[in-house]
mmCIF file with all atom_site columns, C-alpha atoms in Angstrom:
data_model
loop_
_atom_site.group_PDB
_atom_site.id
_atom_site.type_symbol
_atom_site.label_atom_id
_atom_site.label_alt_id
_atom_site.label_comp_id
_atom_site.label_asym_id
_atom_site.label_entity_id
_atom_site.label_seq_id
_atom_site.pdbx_PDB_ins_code
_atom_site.Cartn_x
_atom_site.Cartn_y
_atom_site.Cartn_z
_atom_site.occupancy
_atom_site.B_iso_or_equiv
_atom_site.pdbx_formal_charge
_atom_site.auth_seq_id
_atom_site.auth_comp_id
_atom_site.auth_asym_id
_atom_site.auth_atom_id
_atom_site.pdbx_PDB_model_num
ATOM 1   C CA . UNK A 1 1   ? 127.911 20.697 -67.465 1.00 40.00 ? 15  UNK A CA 1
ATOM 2   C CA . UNK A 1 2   ? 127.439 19.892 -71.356 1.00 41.00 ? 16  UNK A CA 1
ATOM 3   C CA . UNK A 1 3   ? 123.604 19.264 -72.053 1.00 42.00 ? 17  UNK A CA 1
ATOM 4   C CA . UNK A 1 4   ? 125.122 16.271 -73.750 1.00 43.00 ? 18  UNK A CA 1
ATOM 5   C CA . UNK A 1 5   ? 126.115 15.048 -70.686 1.00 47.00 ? 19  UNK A CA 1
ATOM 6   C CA . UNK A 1 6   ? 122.678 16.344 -68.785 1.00 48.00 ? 20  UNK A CA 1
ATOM 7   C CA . UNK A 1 7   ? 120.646 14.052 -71.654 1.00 54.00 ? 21  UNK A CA 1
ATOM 8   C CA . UNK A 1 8   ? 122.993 11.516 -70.680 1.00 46.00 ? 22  UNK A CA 1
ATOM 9   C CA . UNK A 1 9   ? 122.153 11.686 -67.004 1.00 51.00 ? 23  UNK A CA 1
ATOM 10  C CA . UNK A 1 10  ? 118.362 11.982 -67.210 1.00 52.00 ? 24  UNK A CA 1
ATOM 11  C CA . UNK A 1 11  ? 118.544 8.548  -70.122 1.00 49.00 ? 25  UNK A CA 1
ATOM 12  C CA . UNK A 1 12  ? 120.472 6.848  -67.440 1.00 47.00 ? 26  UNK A CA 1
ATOM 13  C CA . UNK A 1 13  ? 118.990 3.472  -65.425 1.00 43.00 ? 27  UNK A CA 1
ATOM 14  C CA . UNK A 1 14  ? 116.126 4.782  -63.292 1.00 45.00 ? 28  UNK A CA 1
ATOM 15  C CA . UNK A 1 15  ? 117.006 1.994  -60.930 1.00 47.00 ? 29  UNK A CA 1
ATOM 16  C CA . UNK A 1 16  ? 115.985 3.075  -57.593 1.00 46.00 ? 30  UNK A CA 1
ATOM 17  C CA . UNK A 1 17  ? 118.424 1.383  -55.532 1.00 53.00 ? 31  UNK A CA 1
ATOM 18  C CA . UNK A 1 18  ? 121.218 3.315  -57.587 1.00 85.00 ? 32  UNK A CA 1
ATOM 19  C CA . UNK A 1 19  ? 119.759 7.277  -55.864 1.00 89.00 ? 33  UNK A CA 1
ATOM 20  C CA . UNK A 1 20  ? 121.795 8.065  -53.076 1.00 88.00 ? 34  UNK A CA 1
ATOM 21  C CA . UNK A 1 21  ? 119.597 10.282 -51.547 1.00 90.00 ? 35  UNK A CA 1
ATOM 22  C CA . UNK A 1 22  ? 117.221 8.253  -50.035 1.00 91.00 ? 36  UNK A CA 1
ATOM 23  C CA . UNK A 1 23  ? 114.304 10.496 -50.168 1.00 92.00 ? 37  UNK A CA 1
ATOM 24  C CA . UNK A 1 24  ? 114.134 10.531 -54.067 1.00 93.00 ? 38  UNK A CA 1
ATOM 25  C CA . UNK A 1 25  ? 115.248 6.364  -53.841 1.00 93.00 ? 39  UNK A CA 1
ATOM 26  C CA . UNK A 1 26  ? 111.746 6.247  -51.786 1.00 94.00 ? 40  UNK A CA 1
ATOM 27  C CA . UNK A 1 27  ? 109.842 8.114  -54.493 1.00 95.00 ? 41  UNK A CA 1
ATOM 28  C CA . UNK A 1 28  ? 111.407 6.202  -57.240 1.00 96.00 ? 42  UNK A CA 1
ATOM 29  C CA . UNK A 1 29  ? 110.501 3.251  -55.537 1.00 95.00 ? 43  UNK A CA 1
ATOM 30  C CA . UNK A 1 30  ? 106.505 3.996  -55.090 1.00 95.00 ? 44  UNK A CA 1
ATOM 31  C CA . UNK A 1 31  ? 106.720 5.065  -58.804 1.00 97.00 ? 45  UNK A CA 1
ATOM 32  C CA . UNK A 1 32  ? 107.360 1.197  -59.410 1.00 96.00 ? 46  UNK A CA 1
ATOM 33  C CA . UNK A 1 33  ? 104.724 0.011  -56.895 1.00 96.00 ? 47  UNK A CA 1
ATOM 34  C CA . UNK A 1 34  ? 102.174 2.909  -59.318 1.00 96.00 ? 48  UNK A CA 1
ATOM 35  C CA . UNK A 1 35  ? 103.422 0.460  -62.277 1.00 97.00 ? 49  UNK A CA 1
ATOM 36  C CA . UNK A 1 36  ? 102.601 -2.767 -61.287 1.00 96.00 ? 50  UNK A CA 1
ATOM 37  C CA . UNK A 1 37  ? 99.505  -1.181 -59.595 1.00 96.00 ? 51  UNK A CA 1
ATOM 38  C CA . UNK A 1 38  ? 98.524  0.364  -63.325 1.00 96.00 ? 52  UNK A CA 1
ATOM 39  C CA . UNK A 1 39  ? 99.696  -3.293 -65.033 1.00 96.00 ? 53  UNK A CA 1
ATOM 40  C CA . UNK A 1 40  ? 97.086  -4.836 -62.414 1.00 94.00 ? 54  UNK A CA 1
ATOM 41  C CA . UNK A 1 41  ? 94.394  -2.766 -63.446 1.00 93.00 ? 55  UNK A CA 1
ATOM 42  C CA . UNK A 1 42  ? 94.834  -3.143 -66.473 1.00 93.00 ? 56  UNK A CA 1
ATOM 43  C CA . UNK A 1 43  ? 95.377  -6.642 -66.935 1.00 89.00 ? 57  UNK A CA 1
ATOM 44  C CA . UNK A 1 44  ? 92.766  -8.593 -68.493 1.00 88.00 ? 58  UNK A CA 1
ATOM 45  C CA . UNK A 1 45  ? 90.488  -6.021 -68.862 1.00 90.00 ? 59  UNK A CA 1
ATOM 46  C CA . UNK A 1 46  ? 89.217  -4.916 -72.961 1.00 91.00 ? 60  UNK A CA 1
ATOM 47  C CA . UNK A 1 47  ? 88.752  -1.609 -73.765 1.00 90.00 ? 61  UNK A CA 1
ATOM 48  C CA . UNK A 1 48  ? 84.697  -1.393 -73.374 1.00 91.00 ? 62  UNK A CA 1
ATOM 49  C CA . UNK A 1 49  ? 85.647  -1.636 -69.721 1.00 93.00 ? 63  UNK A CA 1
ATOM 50  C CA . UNK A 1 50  ? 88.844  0.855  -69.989 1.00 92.00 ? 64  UNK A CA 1
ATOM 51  C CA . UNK A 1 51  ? 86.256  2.739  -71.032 1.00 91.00 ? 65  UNK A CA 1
ATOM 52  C CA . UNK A 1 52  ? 83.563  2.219  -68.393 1.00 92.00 ? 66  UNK A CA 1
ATOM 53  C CA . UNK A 1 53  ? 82.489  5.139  -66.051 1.00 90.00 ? 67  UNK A CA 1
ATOM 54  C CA . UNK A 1 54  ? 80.160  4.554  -62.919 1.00 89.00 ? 68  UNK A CA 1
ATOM 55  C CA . UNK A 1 55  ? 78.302  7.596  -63.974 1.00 87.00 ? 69  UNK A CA 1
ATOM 56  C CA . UNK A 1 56  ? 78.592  10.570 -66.217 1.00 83.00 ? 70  UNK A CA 1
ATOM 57  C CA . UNK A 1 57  ? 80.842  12.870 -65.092 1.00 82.00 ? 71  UNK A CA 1
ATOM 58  C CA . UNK A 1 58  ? 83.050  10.256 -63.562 1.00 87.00 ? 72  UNK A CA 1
ATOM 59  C CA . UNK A 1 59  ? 85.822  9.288  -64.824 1.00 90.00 ? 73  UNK A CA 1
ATOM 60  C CA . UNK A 1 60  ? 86.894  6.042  -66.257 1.00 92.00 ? 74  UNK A CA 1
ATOM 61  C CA . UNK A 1 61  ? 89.905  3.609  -65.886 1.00 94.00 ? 75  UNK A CA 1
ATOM 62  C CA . UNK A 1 62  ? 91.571  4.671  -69.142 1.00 93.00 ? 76  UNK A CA 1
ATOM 63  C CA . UNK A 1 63  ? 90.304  8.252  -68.434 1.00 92.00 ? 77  UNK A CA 1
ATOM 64  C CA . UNK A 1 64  ? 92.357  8.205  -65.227 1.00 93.00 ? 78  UNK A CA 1
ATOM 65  C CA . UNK A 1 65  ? 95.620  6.555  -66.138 1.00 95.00 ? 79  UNK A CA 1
ATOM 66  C CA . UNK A 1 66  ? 95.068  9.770  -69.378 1.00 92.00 ? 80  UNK A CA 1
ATOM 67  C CA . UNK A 1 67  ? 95.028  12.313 -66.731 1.00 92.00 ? 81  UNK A CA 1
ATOM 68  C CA . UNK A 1 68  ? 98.136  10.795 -65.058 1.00 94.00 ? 82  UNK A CA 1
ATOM 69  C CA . UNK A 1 69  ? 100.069 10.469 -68.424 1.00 94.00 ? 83  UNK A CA 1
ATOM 70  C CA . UNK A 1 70  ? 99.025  14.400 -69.209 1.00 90.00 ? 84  UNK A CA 1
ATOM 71  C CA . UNK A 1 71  ? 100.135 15.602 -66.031 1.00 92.00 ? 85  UNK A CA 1
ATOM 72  C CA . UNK A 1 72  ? 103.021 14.113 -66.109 1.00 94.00 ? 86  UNK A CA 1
ATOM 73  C CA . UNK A 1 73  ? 104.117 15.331 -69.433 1.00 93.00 ? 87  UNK A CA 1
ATOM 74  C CA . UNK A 1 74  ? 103.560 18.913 -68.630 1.00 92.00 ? 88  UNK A CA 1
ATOM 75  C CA . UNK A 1 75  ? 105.495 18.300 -65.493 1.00 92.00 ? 89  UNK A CA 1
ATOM 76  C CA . UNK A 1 76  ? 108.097 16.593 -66.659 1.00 95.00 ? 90  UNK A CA 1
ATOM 77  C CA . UNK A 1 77  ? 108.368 19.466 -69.859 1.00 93.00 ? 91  UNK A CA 1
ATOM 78  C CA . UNK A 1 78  ? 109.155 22.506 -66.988 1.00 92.00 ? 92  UNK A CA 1
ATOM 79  C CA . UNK A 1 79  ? 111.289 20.084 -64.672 1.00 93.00 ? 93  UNK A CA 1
ATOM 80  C CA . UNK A 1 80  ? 113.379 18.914 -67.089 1.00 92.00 ? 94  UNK A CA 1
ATOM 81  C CA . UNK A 1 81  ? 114.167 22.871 -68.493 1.00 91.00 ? 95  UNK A CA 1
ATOM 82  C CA . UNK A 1 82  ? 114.487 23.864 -64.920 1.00 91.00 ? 96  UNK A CA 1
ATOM 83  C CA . UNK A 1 83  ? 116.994 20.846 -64.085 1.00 88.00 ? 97  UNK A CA 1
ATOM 84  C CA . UNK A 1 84  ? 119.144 21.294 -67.591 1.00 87.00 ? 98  UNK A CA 1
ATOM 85  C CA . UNK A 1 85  ? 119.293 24.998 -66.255 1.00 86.00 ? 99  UNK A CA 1
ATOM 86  C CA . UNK A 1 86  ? 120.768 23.986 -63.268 1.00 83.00 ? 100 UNK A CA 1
ATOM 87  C CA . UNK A 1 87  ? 123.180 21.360 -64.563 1.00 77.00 ? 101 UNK A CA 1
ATOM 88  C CA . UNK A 1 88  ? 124.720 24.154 -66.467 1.00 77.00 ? 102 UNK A CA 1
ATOM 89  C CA . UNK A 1 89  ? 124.733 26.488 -63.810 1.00 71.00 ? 103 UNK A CA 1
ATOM 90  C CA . UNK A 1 90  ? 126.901 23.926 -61.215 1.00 61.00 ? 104 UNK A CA 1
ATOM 91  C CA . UNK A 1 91  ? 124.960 24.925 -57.948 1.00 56.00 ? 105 UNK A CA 1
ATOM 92  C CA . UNK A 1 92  ? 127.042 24.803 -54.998 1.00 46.00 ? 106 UNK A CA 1
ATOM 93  C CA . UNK A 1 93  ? 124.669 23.455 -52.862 1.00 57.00 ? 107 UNK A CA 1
ATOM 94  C CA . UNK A 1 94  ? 124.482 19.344 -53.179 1.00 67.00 ? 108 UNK A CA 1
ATOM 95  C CA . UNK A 1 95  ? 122.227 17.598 -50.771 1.00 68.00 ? 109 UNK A CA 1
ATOM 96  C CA . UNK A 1 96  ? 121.432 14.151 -50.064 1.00 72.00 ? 110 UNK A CA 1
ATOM 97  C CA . UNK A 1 97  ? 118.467 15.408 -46.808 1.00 70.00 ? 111 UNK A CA 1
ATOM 98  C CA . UNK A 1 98  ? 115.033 15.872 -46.761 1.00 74.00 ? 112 UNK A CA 1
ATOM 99  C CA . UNK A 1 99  ? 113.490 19.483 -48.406 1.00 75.00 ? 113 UNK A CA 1
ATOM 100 C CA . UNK A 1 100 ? 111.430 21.319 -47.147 1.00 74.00 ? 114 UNK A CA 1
ATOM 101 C CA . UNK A 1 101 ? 108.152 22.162 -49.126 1.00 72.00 ? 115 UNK A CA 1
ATOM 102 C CA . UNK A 1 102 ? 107.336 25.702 -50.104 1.00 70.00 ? 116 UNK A CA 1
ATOM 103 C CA . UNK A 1 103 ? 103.799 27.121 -49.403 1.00 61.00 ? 117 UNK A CA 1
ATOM 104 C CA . UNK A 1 104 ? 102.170 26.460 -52.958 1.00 64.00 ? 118 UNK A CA 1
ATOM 105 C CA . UNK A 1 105 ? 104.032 23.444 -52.509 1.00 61.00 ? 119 UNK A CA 1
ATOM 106 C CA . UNK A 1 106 ? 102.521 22.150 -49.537 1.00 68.00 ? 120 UNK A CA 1
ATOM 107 C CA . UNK A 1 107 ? 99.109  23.490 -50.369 1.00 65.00 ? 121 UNK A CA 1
ATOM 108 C CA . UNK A 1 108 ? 99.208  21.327 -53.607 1.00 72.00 ? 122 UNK A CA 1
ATOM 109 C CA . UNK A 1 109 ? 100.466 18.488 -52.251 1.00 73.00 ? 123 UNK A CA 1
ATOM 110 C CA . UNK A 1 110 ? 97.758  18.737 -49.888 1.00 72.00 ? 124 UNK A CA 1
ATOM 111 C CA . UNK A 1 111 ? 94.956  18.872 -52.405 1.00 73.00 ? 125 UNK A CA 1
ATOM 112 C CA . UNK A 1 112 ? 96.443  16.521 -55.047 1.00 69.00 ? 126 UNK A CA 1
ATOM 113 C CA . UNK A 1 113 ? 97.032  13.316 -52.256 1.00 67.00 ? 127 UNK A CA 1
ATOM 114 C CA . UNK A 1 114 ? 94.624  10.507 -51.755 1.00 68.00 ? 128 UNK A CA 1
ATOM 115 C CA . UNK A 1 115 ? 93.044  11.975 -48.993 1.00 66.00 ? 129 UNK A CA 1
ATOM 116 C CA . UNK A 1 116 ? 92.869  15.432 -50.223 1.00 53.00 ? 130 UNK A CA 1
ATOM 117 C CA . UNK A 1 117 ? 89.870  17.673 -51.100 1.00 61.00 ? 131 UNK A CA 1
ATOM 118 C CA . UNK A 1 118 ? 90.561  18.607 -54.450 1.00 58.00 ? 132 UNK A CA 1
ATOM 119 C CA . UNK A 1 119 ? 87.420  16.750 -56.600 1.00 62.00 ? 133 UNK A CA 1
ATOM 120 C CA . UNK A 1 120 ? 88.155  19.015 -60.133 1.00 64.00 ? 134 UNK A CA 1
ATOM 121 C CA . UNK A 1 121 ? 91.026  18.756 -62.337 1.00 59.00 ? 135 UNK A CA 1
ATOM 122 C CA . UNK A 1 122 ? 92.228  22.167 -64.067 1.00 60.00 ? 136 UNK A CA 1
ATOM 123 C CA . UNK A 1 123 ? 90.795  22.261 -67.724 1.00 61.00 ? 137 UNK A CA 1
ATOM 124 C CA . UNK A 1 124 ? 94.315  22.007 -69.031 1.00 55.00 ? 138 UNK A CA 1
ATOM 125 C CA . UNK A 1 125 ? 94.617  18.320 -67.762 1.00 58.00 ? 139 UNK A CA 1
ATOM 126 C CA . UNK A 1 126 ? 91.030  16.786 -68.422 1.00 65.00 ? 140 UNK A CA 1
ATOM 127 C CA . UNK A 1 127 ? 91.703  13.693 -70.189 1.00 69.00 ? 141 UNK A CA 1
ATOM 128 C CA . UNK A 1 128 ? 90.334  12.613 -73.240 1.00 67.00 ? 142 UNK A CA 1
ATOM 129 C CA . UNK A 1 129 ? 86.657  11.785 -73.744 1.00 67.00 ? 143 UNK A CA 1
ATOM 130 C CA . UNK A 1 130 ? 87.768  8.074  -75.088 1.00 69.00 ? 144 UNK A CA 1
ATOM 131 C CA . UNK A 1 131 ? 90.959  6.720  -73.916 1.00 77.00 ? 145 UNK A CA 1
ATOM 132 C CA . UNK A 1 132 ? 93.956  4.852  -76.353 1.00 82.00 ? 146 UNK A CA 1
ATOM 133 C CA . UNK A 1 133 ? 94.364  1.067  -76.283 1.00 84.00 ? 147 UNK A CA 1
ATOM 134 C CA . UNK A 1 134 ? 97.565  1.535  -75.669 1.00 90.00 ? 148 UNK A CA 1
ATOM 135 C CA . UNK A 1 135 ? 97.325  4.104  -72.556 1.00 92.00 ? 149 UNK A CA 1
ATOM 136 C CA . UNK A 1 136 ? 98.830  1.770  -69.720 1.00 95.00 ? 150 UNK A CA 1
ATOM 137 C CA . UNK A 1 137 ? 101.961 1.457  -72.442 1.00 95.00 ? 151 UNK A CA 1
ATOM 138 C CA . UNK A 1 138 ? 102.186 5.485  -72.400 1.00 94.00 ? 152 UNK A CA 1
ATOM 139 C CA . UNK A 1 139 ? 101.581 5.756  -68.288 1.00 96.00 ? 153 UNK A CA 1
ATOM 140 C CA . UNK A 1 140 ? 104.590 2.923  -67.798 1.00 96.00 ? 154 UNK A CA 1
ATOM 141 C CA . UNK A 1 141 ? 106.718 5.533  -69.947 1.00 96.00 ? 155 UNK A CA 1
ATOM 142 C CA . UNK A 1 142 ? 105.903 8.260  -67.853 1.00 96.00 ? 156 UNK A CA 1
ATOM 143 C CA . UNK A 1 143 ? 106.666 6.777  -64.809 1.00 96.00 ? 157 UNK A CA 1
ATOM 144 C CA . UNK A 1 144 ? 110.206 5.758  -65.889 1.00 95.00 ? 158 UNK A CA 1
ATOM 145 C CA . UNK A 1 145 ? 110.694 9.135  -67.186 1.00 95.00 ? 159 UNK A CA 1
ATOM 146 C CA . UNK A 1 146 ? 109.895 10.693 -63.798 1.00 96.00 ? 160 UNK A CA 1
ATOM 147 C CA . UNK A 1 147 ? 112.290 8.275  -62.543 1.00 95.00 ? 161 UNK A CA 1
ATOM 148 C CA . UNK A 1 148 ? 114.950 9.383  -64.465 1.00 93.00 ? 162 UNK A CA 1
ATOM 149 C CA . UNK A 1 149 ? 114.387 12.808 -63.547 1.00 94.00 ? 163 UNK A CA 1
ATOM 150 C CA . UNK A 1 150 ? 114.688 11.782 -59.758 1.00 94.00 ? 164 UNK A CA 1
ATOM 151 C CA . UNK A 1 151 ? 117.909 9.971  -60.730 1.00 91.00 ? 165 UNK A CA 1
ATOM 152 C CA . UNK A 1 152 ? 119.621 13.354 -62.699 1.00 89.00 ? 166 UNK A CA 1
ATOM 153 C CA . UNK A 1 153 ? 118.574 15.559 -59.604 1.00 90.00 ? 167 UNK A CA 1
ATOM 154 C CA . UNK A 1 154 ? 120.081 12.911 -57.247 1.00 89.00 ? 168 UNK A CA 1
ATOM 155 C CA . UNK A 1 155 ? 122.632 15.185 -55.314 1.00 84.00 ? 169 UNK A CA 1
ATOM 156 C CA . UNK A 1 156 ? 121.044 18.453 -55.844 1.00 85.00 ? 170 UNK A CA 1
ATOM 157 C CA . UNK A 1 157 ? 119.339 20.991 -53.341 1.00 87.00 ? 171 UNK A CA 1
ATOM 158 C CA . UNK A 1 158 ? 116.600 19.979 -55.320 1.00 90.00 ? 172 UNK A CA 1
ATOM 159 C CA . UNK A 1 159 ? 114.552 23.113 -53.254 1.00 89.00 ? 173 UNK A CA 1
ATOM 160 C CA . UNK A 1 160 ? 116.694 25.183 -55.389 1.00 88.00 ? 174 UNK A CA 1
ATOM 161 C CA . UNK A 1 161 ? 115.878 24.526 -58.683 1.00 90.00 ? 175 UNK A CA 1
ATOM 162 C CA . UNK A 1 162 ? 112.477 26.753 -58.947 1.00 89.00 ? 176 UNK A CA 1
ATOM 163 C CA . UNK A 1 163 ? 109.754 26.570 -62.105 1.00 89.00 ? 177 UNK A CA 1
ATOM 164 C CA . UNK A 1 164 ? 106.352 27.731 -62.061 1.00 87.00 ? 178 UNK A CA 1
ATOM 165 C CA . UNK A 1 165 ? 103.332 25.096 -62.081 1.00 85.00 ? 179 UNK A CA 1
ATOM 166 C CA . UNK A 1 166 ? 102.014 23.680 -65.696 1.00 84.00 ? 180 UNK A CA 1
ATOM 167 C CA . UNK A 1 167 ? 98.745  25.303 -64.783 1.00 76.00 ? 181 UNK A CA 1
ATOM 168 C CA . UNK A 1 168 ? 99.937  28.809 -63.463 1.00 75.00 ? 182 UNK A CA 1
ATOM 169 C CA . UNK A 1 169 ? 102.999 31.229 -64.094 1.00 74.00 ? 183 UNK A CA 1
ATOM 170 C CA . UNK A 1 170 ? 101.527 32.732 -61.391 1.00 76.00 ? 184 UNK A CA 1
ATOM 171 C CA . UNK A 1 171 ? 102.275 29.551 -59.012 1.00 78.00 ? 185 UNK A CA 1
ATOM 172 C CA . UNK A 1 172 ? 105.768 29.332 -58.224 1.00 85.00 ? 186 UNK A CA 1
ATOM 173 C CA . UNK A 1 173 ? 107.388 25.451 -56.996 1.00 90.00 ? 187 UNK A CA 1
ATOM 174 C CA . UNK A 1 174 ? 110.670 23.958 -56.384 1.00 90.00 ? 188 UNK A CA 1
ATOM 175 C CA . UNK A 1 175 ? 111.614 20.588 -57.843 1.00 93.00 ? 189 UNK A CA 1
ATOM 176 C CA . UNK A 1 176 ? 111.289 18.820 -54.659 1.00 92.00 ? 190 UNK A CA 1
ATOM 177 C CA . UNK A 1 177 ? 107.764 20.335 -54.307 1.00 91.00 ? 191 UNK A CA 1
ATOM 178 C CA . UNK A 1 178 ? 107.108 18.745 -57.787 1.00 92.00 ? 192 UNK A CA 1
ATOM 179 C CA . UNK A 1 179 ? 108.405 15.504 -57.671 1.00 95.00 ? 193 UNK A CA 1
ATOM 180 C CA . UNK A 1 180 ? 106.307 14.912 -54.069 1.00 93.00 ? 194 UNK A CA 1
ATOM 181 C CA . UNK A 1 181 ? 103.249 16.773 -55.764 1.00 90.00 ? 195 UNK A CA 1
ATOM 182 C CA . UNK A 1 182 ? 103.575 14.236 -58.546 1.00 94.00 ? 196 UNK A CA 1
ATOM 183 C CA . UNK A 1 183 ? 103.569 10.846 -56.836 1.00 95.00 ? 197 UNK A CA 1
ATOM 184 C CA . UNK A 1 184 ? 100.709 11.425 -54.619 1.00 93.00 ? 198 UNK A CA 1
ATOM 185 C CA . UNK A 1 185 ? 98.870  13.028 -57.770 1.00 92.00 ? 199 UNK A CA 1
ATOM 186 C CA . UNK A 1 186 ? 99.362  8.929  -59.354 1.00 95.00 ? 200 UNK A CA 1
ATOM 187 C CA . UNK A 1 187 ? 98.032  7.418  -56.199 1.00 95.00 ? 201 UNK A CA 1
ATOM 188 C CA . UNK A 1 188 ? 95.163  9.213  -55.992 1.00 93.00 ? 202 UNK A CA 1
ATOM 189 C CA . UNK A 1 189 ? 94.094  8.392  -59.187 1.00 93.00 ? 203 UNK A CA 1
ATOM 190 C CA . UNK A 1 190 ? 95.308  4.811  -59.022 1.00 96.00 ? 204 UNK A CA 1
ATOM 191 C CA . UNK A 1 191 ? 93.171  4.770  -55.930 1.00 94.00 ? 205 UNK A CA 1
ATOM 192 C CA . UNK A 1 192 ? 90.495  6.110  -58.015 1.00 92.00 ? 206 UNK A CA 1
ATOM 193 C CA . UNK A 1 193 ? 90.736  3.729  -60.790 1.00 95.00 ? 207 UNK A CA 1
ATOM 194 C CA . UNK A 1 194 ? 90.777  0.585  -58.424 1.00 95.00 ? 208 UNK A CA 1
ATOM 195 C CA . UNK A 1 195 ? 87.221  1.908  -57.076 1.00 95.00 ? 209 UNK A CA 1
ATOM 196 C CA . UNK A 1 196 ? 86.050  2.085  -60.946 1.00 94.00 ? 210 UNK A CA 1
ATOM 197 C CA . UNK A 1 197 ? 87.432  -1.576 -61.131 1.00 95.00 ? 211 UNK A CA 1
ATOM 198 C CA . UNK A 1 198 ? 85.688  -2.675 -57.755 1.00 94.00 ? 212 UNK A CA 1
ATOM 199 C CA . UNK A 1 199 ? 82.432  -1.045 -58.519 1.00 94.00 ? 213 UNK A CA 1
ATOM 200 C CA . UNK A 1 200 ? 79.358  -3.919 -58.557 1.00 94.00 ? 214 UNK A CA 1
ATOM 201 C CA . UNK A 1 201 ? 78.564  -2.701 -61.566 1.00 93.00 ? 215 UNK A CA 1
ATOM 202 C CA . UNK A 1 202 ? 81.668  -2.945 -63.700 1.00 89.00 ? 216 UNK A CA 1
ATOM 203 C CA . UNK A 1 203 ? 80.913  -4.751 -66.797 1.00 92.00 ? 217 UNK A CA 1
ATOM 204 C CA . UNK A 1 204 ? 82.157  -8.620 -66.832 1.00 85.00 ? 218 UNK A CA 1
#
């Protein structure tokens, strides 16, 4: 496979619906429920209160839709190496089950969901002290790019295709692992944001 024609697949519609494999169709489809979650937050708000943190060390609105938008650009950097790789490669294997998760995997999905116990990001991925105006614009474009990558590794034993985490070299992951990894990563911190926003103390 051309890279041409991998740069074609991974610009194509992110349309959910059009995945076969329905367990990267469901993930594509909470990446759109993370949108209009982010576009609700968001909306009507100026930036004094994108800005707003219930105390010092907590983060902000803006600050967490900045850590999202980092994330995801170091994420998508590997995983879109590791899936050109294996475009030109032609793996045998082509898949439209579930994956399983690999240890690191698991253990990072783990810490990284809503309900996990992770309370520090790594130092690589703290967000910016004051956020852009136009943040929500750059978190909408990472979400469609993750969807894109969902949509060129539709097909794939996507538990194949290995890359090591953004953080660590030393922290092996398979694209699968990633892709899960990332949308519970957004809706923890959507979660997160949406307490900033209820707080009694946000600013009117």
């Amino acid at each position: 496979m051309a890279v041409t024609d991998w740069e074609l697949a991974r610009r194509s519609a992110p349309a959910g619906h059009s995945i076969r494999n329905p367990h990267l169709r469901a993930l594509a489809e909470r990446a759109e429920v993370a949108k209009a979650r982010a576009r609700r937050l968001v909306g009507g708000i100026v930036l004094a209160q994108l800005d707003w943190s219930p105390a010092p060390r907590a983060w902000s609105i803006g600050q967490c839709l900045e850590h999202l938008v980092l994330t995801g650009a170091r994420y998508h950097e590997l995983m879109s190496a590791a899936l050109a790789r294996a475009w030109l490669r032609r793996p045998p294997a082509t898949s439209y089950d579930d994956w399983p998760s690999s240890l690191f995997g698991r253990l990072l999905h783990e810490a990284v969901r809503p309900e996990g116990r992770r309370r520090r990001a790594p130092r690589i991925l703290d967000p910016r002290m004051r956020v852009r105006p136009d943040v929500l614009r750059s978190f909408l474009e990472i979400q469609a790019d993750y969807q894109s990558l969902l949509k060129a590794a539709d097909g794939m034993a996507v538990e194949e295709v290995r890359l090591h985490s953004p953080v660590s070299r030393l922290v092996r992951l398979h694209l699968g692992d990633c892709f899960r990894i990332l949308a519970a990563h957004t809706e923890r911190h959507l979660d997160q944001a949406e307490r900033v926003r209820a707080h009694p103390a946000f600013p009117a």
